Amino acid sequence: MIEEKVTTKIKSLSAVTINRISAGEVIERPAAVVKELVENSLDAGATEVTVKIESGGKNLILVCDNGCGMSKEDLNLAVERHTTSKLLDDNLLDIKYFGFRGEALPSIASVSRMTIKTCMGSEEGWELSIVGGNKQNIHPIAPNKGTIIEIRDLFFATPARLKFLRSEKTENQHIIDLLKKISAANPNVRFSLLTDQKLVLDCPVTELINPLYDRVSQIFNKNFIENSIEVSKTHQDMTLKGYVSLPTYNKGNSNDYYIYVNNRPVKDKLILTAIRIAYHDFLSRDRYPATVLFLDINSELVDVNVHPSKTEVRFRDPQTVRSFIIHSLKEALQNDGGRTSSTIAEDTLNAIKTEEIKFAPTQKHQYQSRSSSYSSIPKGLGSQQTLSNIFQSFSKPVVRGFEEKDTPALEEDNNYPLGAARCQLHETYIISQTPESIIIVDQHAAHERLMYEKLKDQIENNGIEKQRLLIPEIVEVNESTMEKLTSIKDQLKSLGLTIDQCTPTSIIVREVPHLLTNCNSKKLAQDIIDDIESYEESSNLKELVNHTLGTYACHHSIRSGRKMDVGEMNQLLREMEITAHSGQCNHGRPTYIELKLKDIEKLFGRS
Ligand code: ADP
Ligand code: MG
């Protein structure tokens, strides 16, 4: 039975079949067609590219550019397989154009109805149609410099592929994302995108000093650029440029990672990991920053020819690239990352505004209904206590020694960025004031950041100061963990944790960091052991160290709920002002928010 299937005669595949196979690899969805065509326009030196889409790209994809155009002969050749004008001297290591395989046009043409209109300048232009891979007659058209490529009925010739397309909305979204990525990398080119006759993206070229800044503001919501740090760093043959968000401006997914290698958008694991590591101190593992980063590297040191759709690259010296990126980002965050995101205060104000609108109609029982919706009212307050009572206690500072003579005291503190502490609320929040704003500090988050920075400082200087436990703690561990623990015992000791094996399945904790003597040392050791277990795959102890310090700080700093007097509060504010990264705790949550008086006035309709 099986023998029957064996064919004895070998035949060459037809050109159309070869192109369709290749289309299967390179053209997985309409966005991939857009990518190839727009990259061709850029390679042709276009300064204006317009893309029109209908029905998610299934009915129509049209790309119009003002690039160099093609001659009649080149147009004829362009749609043949493996013909390109871009690879000089057959040098695959020195690729300056996006294209070089000469595959895109013939592949797309083999699975659709394609029409190309092209013209090199003032003389006549040429039009060529290809239906399912079969060339029609070429004929002259009126001159109009540039190229228009129209793709109708994509995948009509390969119905199986057609079935795999997602909804029009999803396909449109892929196209929008793609064009945003390409346009960020080409701020000197005007891009516009119309889907079903609607203009969804328009990025004109601006005349200003920093084209990248303008382009990024055009394609992202403007909050990103306002809440980001500029990166610009060079090392040997590499340059890293762009914008990364402040740690407090973070997201639940990595969709806003815009990464480019030699101006090509890539999804490179090495770079993604390097970004994660750089933010490690500032963000919890499930939060992501937004980035628009351009890595420029000598083209001899990177291979972009790894994957047909070319979103992966291969570096000749990955380690150097990785540490360069980590270093550059850390330095940028170090210099400027302490700011907290301005969107937080804005969001807060908007939330309050919404509440206002919601309750405005019930004029009569306004206070009653509002207070019952206030989730943060202390549980001890009786139901008859209304918001006005709360406001009364708000306006009466609970701090000692401030009631009568607060004005002179405030004068002294006027110069401090975080202002003068006025009171503590819910034993969690410190309220302070500056001449133009009210500041709310989350005491727990602030303590956490200060503790973390202190520990890091100690490590960098003389090592973490240790405290011997009066009664050593015994912690149970399993055997494989024991092996790991024994192998990193010395490193743990330098982290302030001295342990010894007690039995084959238990350890004895003898010393803990001095700063943490007041906490539960058994729980502390347990947490760190958990970390060591979950870090199994990682060989980089430094990452573990940072994470462990974060765990120390998060679980063991002074928790909210502690009463502080005004002196202690001010001391905390002053410490925050001189501590790096004090704008957020090491999970990327803000440690304080600033409400500008002018915004508060708006809430009350005073401006
Ligand atoms: P590649 O881009 O890899 O060279 P393509 O199949 O995408 O292969 O394109 C084949 C050739 O057609 C290109 O090398 C270029 O000379 C020409 N071409 C394609 N699109 C354009 C365009 N928009 N403007 C001018 N020339 C183009
Ligand atoms: Mg191409």
Coordinates of C-alpha atoms in Angstrom, one line a residue, residues 61-441:
I61 CA -4.5 47.2 0.4
L62 CA -3.2 50.2 -1.4
V63 CA 0.2 51.8 -0.8
C64 CA 1.0 55.0 -2.5
D65 CA 4.4 56.7 -2.3
N66 CA 6.4 59.6 -3.8
G67 CA 9.6 57.6 -4.1
C68 CA 11.9 57.0 -7.1
G69 CA 9.5 54.9 -9.1
M70 CA 10.6 52.2 -11.6
S71 CA 11.4 52.1 -15.3
K72 CA 9.4 49.9 -17.6
E73 CA 12.1 47.2 -17.6
D74 CA 12.5 47.3 -13.8
L75 CA 8.7 47.0 -13.3
N76 CA 8.8 43.9 -15.4
L77 CA 11.6 42.5 -13.4
A78 CA 10.3 43.6 -10.0
V79 CA 7.6 41.0 -9.9
E80 CA 9.9 38.1 -10.9
R81 CA 11.3 36.0 -8.1
H82 CA 14.7 36.9 -6.6
T83 CA 15.1 40.1 -8.4
T84 CA 16.2 43.1 -6.4
S85 CA 17.9 46.4 -6.9
K86 CA 19.2 46.5 -3.3
L87 CA 21.9 44.0 -2.7
L88 CA 25.2 45.3 -3.9
D89 CA 28.2 42.9 -4.2
D90 CA 26.1 40.1 -2.8
N91 CA 27.2 41.1 0.7
L92 CA 24.6 39.8 3.1
L93 CA 26.3 41.3 6.2
D94 CA 26.0 44.9 5.0
I95 CA 22.3 45.4 4.5
K96 CA 21.2 49.0 4.4
Y97 CA 17.8 48.5 2.9
F98 CA 14.7 46.8 4.3
G99 CA 14.3 44.5 1.4
F100 CA 17.0 42.4 -0.2
R101 CA 15.4 39.0 -0.9
G102 CA 13.4 40.1 -3.9
E103 CA 10.6 37.9 -2.7
A104 CA 7.8 40.2 -1.6
L105 CA 6.3 41.4 -4.8
P106 CA 6.2 38.0 -6.6
S107 CA 4.9 36.3 -3.4
I108 CA 2.1 38.8 -2.9
A109 CA 1.3 38.8 -6.6
S110 CA 0.9 35.0 -6.6
V111 CA -1.9 35.0 -4.0
S112 CA -3.9 38.2 -5.0
R113 CA -4.8 40.6 -7.8
M114 CA -2.0 43.1 -7.9
T115 CA -1.8 46.3 -9.9
I116 CA 1.4 48.5 -9.9
K117 CA 1.4 52.0 -11.3
T118 CA 4.9 53.6 -11.3
C119 CA 6.7 56.6 -12.7
M120 CA 10.2 57.9 -12.4
G121 CA 9.5 61.6 -13.0
S122 CA 8.2 63.8 -15.8
E123 CA 8.1 61.1 -18.5
E124 CA 5.3 58.6 -18.9
G125 CA 4.6 56.0 -16.2
W126 CA 3.7 52.3 -16.5
E127 CA 1.0 50.1 -15.2
L128 CA 1.2 46.3 -14.8
S129 CA -1.4 43.9 -13.4
I130 CA -0.8 40.4 -12.1
V131 CA -3.7 38.0 -11.4
G132 CA -2.9 35.1 -9.1
G133 CA 0.8 35.2 -10.3
N134 CA 0.0 35.6 -14.0
K135 CA 1.4 38.8 -15.6
Q136 CA -1.0 40.8 -17.8
N137 CA 0.0 43.4 -20.4
I138 CA 2.1 46.3 -19.4
H139 CA 0.9 49.7 -20.6
P140 CA 1.8 53.4 -20.3
I141 CA 0.0 55.9 -18.1
A142 CA 0.2 59.6 -17.3
P143 CA 3.3 60.8 -15.5
N144 CA 3.1 61.1 -11.7
K145 CA 6.3 60.5 -9.8
G146 CA 6.2 57.6 -7.4
T147 CA 4.6 54.2 -7.1
I148 CA 1.1 53.0 -6.3
I149 CA 0.6 49.3 -5.5
E150 CA -2.9 48.0 -5.2
I151 CA -3.7 44.6 -3.8
R152 CA -7.2 43.3 -4.2
D153 CA -8.7 40.0 -2.9
L154 CA -5.7 38.9 -0.9
F155 CA -5.4 35.1 -0.6
F156 CA -8.2 34.6 -3.2
A157 CA -5.8 32.1 -4.8
T158 CA -5.1 30.3 -1.5
P159 CA -8.5 29.9 0.2
A160 CA -7.0 27.9 3.1
R161 CA -5.0 30.9 4.2
L162 CA -8.0 33.1 3.9
K163 CA -9.8 31.0 6.5
F164 CA -7.1 31.8 9.0
L165 CA -7.6 35.5 9.0
R166 CA -9.2 37.0 12.1
S167 CA -11.9 39.6 12.3
E168 CA -11.5 42.8 10.3
K169 CA -11.1 44.7 13.5
T170 CA -8.2 42.5 14.6
E171 CA -6.5 42.7 11.2
N172 CA -6.9 46.5 11.1
Q173 CA -5.4 46.7 14.6
H174 CA -2.3 44.7 13.4
I175 CA -1.9 47.2 10.5
I176 CA -2.3 50.2 12.7
D177 CA 0.3 48.9 15.2
L178 CA 2.7 48.1 12.4
L179 CA 2.4 51.5 10.8
K180 CA 2.9 53.2 14.2
K181 CA 6.1 51.2 14.6
I182 CA 7.4 52.0 11.2
S183 CA 6.5 55.7 11.5
A184 CA 8.2 56.1 14.8
A185 CA 11.4 55.0 13.1
N186 CA 11.0 57.4 10.2
P187 CA 10.0 60.8 11.6
N188 CA 11.1 62.5 8.3
V189 CA 8.5 60.7 6.3
R190 CA 4.8 61.6 6.4
F191 CA 2.5 58.6 7.0
S192 CA -1.2 58.4 6.8
L193 CA -3.5 55.4 7.1
L194 CA -7.2 55.1 6.1
T195 CA -9.2 52.1 7.0
D196 CA -12.5 51.9 5.3
Q197 CA -12.2 55.6 4.3
K198 CA -11.6 56.7 7.8
L199 CA -8.3 58.4 8.7
V200 CA -6.9 56.5 11.6
L201 CA -3.3 57.7 11.6
D202 CA -1.8 60.9 10.3
C203 CA 1.8 61.7 11.1
P204 CA 2.9 64.8 9.3
V205 CA 6.6 65.8 9.3
T206 CA 7.2 68.7 11.7
E207 CA 9.9 71.3 11.3
L208 CA 11.0 71.3 14.9
I209 CA 14.3 70.5 16.5
N210 CA 13.5 67.0 17.8
P211 CA 11.7 65.1 15.1
L212 CA 11.6 61.9 17.2
Y213 CA 10.0 63.7 20.1
D214 CA 7.3 65.0 17.8
R215 CA 6.7 61.7 16.1
V216 CA 6.4 59.8 19.3
S217 CA 3.9 62.4 20.6
Q218 CA 1.9 61.9 17.4
I219 CA 1.6 58.2 17.6
F220 CA 1.3 57.6 21.3
N221 CA -1.1 59.2 23.6
K222 CA 0.8 62.3 24.8
N223 CA 1.0 61.0 28.3
F224 CA 3.7 58.7 27.3
I225 CA 6.2 61.4 26.2
E226 CA 5.4 63.5 29.3
N227 CA 6.0 60.6 31.5
S228 CA 9.2 59.3 29.9
I229 CA 12.9 59.7 30.2
E230 CA 15.1 60.4 27.2
V231 CA 17.9 57.9 26.6
S232 CA 21.0 58.7 24.6
K233 CA 24.1 56.6 25.1
T234 CA 27.0 55.4 23.0
H235 CA 29.5 52.7 23.7
Q236 CA 32.1 51.6 21.1
D237 CA 30.1 50.6 18.0
M238 CA 26.7 50.9 19.6
T239 CA 24.2 53.7 20.3
L240 CA 21.0 53.5 22.2
K241 CA 18.5 56.3 21.8
G242 CA 14.9 57.0 22.5
Y243 CA 12.4 57.2 25.3
V244 CA 11.4 54.9 28.2
S245 CA 8.6 55.5 30.6
L246 CA 8.9 56.4 34.2
P247 CA 8.5 53.3 36.3
T248 CA 5.2 54.6 37.7
Y249 CA 3.9 54.8 34.1
N250 CA 3.5 51.1 33.5
K251 CA 1.2 48.6 31.9
G252 CA 0.0 45.1 32.3
N253 CA 1.5 43.9 29.0
S254 CA 4.4 44.4 26.8
N255 CA 2.5 45.8 23.8
D256 CA 4.2 49.2 24.1
Y257 CA 7.7 47.9 23.7
Y258 CA 8.8 49.7 20.5
I259 CA 12.3 48.3 19.8
Y260 CA 14.4 48.9 16.7
V261 CA 17.8 47.5 15.6
N262 CA 19.4 49.7 12.9
N263 CA 16.0 51.3 12.4
R264 CA 14.1 48.0 11.8
P265 CA 11.3 47.2 14.3
V266 CA 12.3 43.9 16.0
K267 CA 10.9 41.7 18.7
D268 CA 14.1 40.5 20.2
K269 CA 14.2 38.4 23.3
L270 CA 17.6 39.6 24.4
I271 CA 16.6 43.2 24.3
L272 CA 13.2 42.6 26.0
T273 CA 15.0 40.8 28.8
A274 CA 17.6 43.6 29.1
I275 CA 14.7 46.1 29.5
R276 CA 13.1 43.9 32.2
I277 CA 16.3 43.7 34.1
A278 CA 16.9 47.4 34.0
Y279 CA 13.4 48.0 35.5
H280 CA 13.8 45.2 37.9
D281 CA 14.3 47.5 40.9
F282 CA 11.3 49.6 40.1
L283 CA 8.6 47.3 38.7
S284 CA 6.9 44.1 39.9
R285 CA 7.3 41.2 37.5
D286 CA 3.8 41.5 36.0
R287 CA 4.1 45.2 35.0
Y288 CA 5.8 46.6 31.9
P289 CA 7.2 49.9 31.0
A290 CA 6.5 51.6 27.6
T291 CA 9.6 52.1 25.4
V292 CA 10.6 53.5 22.1
L293 CA 14.2 52.5 21.8
F294 CA 16.6 52.5 18.9
L295 CA 19.7 50.4 19.0
D296 CA 22.2 51.3 16.3
I297 CA 25.0 48.9 15.9
N298 CA 27.7 48.4 13.3
S299 CA 26.0 46.2 10.7
E300 CA 28.9 43.8 10.7
L301 CA 28.0 42.9 14.4
V302 CA 24.4 41.9 13.8
D303 CA 22.6 39.5 11.5
V304 CA 19.2 40.7 10.5
N305 CA 18.8 37.9 8.0
V306 CA 17.5 35.3 10.5
H307 CA 13.8 35.2 9.8
P308 CA 11.8 35.9 6.7
S309 CA 9.7 38.5 8.3
K310 CA 12.8 39.7 10.0
T311 CA 11.6 40.6 13.5
E312 CA 14.4 38.6 15.1
V313 CA 18.1 39.5 14.9
R314 CA 21.2 37.8 16.0
F315 CA 24.1 39.6 17.6
R316 CA 27.6 38.6 17.3
D317 CA 28.4 39.4 20.9
P318 CA 25.1 39.2 22.8
Q319 CA 26.6 39.7 26.2
T320 CA 28.0 43.1 25.4
V321 CA 24.8 44.2 23.8
R322 CA 22.8 43.1 26.8
S323 CA 24.9 44.8 29.4
F324 CA 25.1 47.9 27.3
I325 CA 21.3 48.2 27.2
I326 CA 20.9 47.4 30.9
H327 CA 23.6 49.9 31.8
S328 CA 22.2 52.7 29.7
L329 CA 18.6 52.3 30.9
K330 CA 19.6 52.0 34.5
E331 CA 21.7 55.2 34.2
A332 CA 18.8 57.0 32.6
L333 CA 16.4 55.8 35.3
Q334 CA 19.0 56.8 37.9
N335 CA 19.2 60.3 36.7
D336 CA 15.6 61.1 36.1
G337 CA 13.5 58.1 37.2
G338 CA 12.6 59.5 40.6
R339 CA 9.8 61.7 39.2
T340 CA 6.4 60.1 39.7
S341 CA 4.0 60.0 36.7
S342 CA 1.9 63.0 36.2
T343 CA -1.0 60.9 35.1
I344 CA -1.6 59.6 38.6
A345 CA -2.7 63.0 39.9
E346 CA -4.7 63.6 36.8
D347 CA -6.4 60.3 37.1
T348 CA -7.2 61.0 40.7
L349 CA -8.7 64.3 39.9
N350 CA -10.7 62.8 37.1
A351 CA -12.0 60.1 39.4
I352 CA -13.1 62.8 41.9
K353 CA -14.8 64.7 39.1
T354 CA -16.8 61.7 38.0
E355 CA -18.0 61.2 41.5
E356 CA -19.2 64.8 41.6
I357 CA -21.2 64.4 38.5
K358 CA -22.7 61.1 39.8
F359 CA -24.0 62.7 42.9
A360 CA -24.9 66.2 41.7
P361 CA -28.6 65.5 41.1
T362 CA -29.3 64.3 44.6
Q363 CA -28.8 67.8 46.0
K364 CA -30.8 67.3 49.2
H365 CA -29.0 64.2 50.6
Q366 CA -25.7 65.0 49.0
Y367 CA -23.6 64.5 52.0
Q368 CA -25.4 61.4 53.1
S369 CA -25.1 59.6 49.8
R370 CA -21.6 60.7 49.2
S371 CA -20.4 59.6 52.6
S372 CA -21.9 56.1 52.1
S373 CA -20.1 55.8 48.8
Y374 CA -16.8 56.7 50.4
S375 CA -15.0 53.5 50.9
S376 CA -12.2 55.0 52.9
I377 CA -14.2 56.2 55.8
P378 CA -12.8 54.7 59.0
K379 CA -14.9 51.8 60.1
G380 CA -15.4 53.2 63.6
L381 CA -17.5 56.2 62.3
G382 CA -21.2 55.9 63.0
S383 CA -23.6 56.0 60.2
Q384 CA -24.9 59.4 61.3
Q385 CA -21.4 60.9 60.8
T386 CA -21.4 62.6 57.4
L387 CA -18.7 63.9 55.1
S388 CA -18.9 67.3 56.7
N389 CA -17.7 65.8 60.0
I390 CA -14.9 64.2 58.2
F391 CA -14.0 67.5 56.5
Q392 CA -14.0 69.1 59.9
S393 CA -11.6 66.7 61.3
F394 CA -9.6 67.1 58.1
S395 CA -9.2 70.8 58.6
K396 CA -8.1 70.3 62.2
P397 CA -4.6 69.0 62.0
V398 CA -4.1 66.1 64.4
V399 CA -0.4 66.9 64.7
R400 CA 1.0 68.3 67.9
G401 CA 2.3 71.9 68.0
F402 CA 1.1 72.9 64.6
E403 CA -2.4 74.2 65.3
E404 CA -1.5 77.7 66.6
K405 CA 1.8 78.6 64.9
D406 CA 1.7 76.8 61.6
T407 CA 2.4 79.8 59.4
P408 CA 5.9 80.5 60.6
A409 CA 6.8 76.8 60.6
L410 CA 5.6 76.5 57.1
E411 CA 7.6 79.4 55.9
E412 CA 10.7 77.6 56.9
D413 CA 9.7 74.4 55.0
N414 CA 8.7 76.3 51.9
N415 CA 11.7 75.4 50.0
Y416 CA 11.3 71.6 50.2
P417 CA 9.9 69.9 47.1
L418 CA 7.7 67.6 49.2
G419 CA 6.6 70.5 51.4
A420 CA 5.7 70.7 55.0
A421 CA 3.9 67.8 56.7
R422 CA 0.6 68.9 58.1
C423 CA -1.1 65.8 59.3
Q424 CA -1.4 62.0 59.0
L425 CA -4.7 60.4 57.9
H426 CA -5.9 56.9 58.5
E427 CA -2.4 56.3 60.0
T428 CA -1.3 55.6 56.4
Y429 CA -1.1 58.9 54.5
I430 CA 0.9 62.0 55.2
I431 CA -0.6 65.2 53.9
S432 CA 1.9 68.0 53.3
Q433 CA 1.6 71.3 51.5
T434 CA 3.8 73.4 49.3
P435 CA 3.0 76.9 48.1
E436 CA 1.2 75.6 45.1
S437 CA 0.0 72.1 45.9
I438 CA -1.2 69.5 48.3
I439 CA 0.9 66.3 48.5
I440 CA -0.3 62.9 49.7
V441 CA 2.4 60.5 50.7

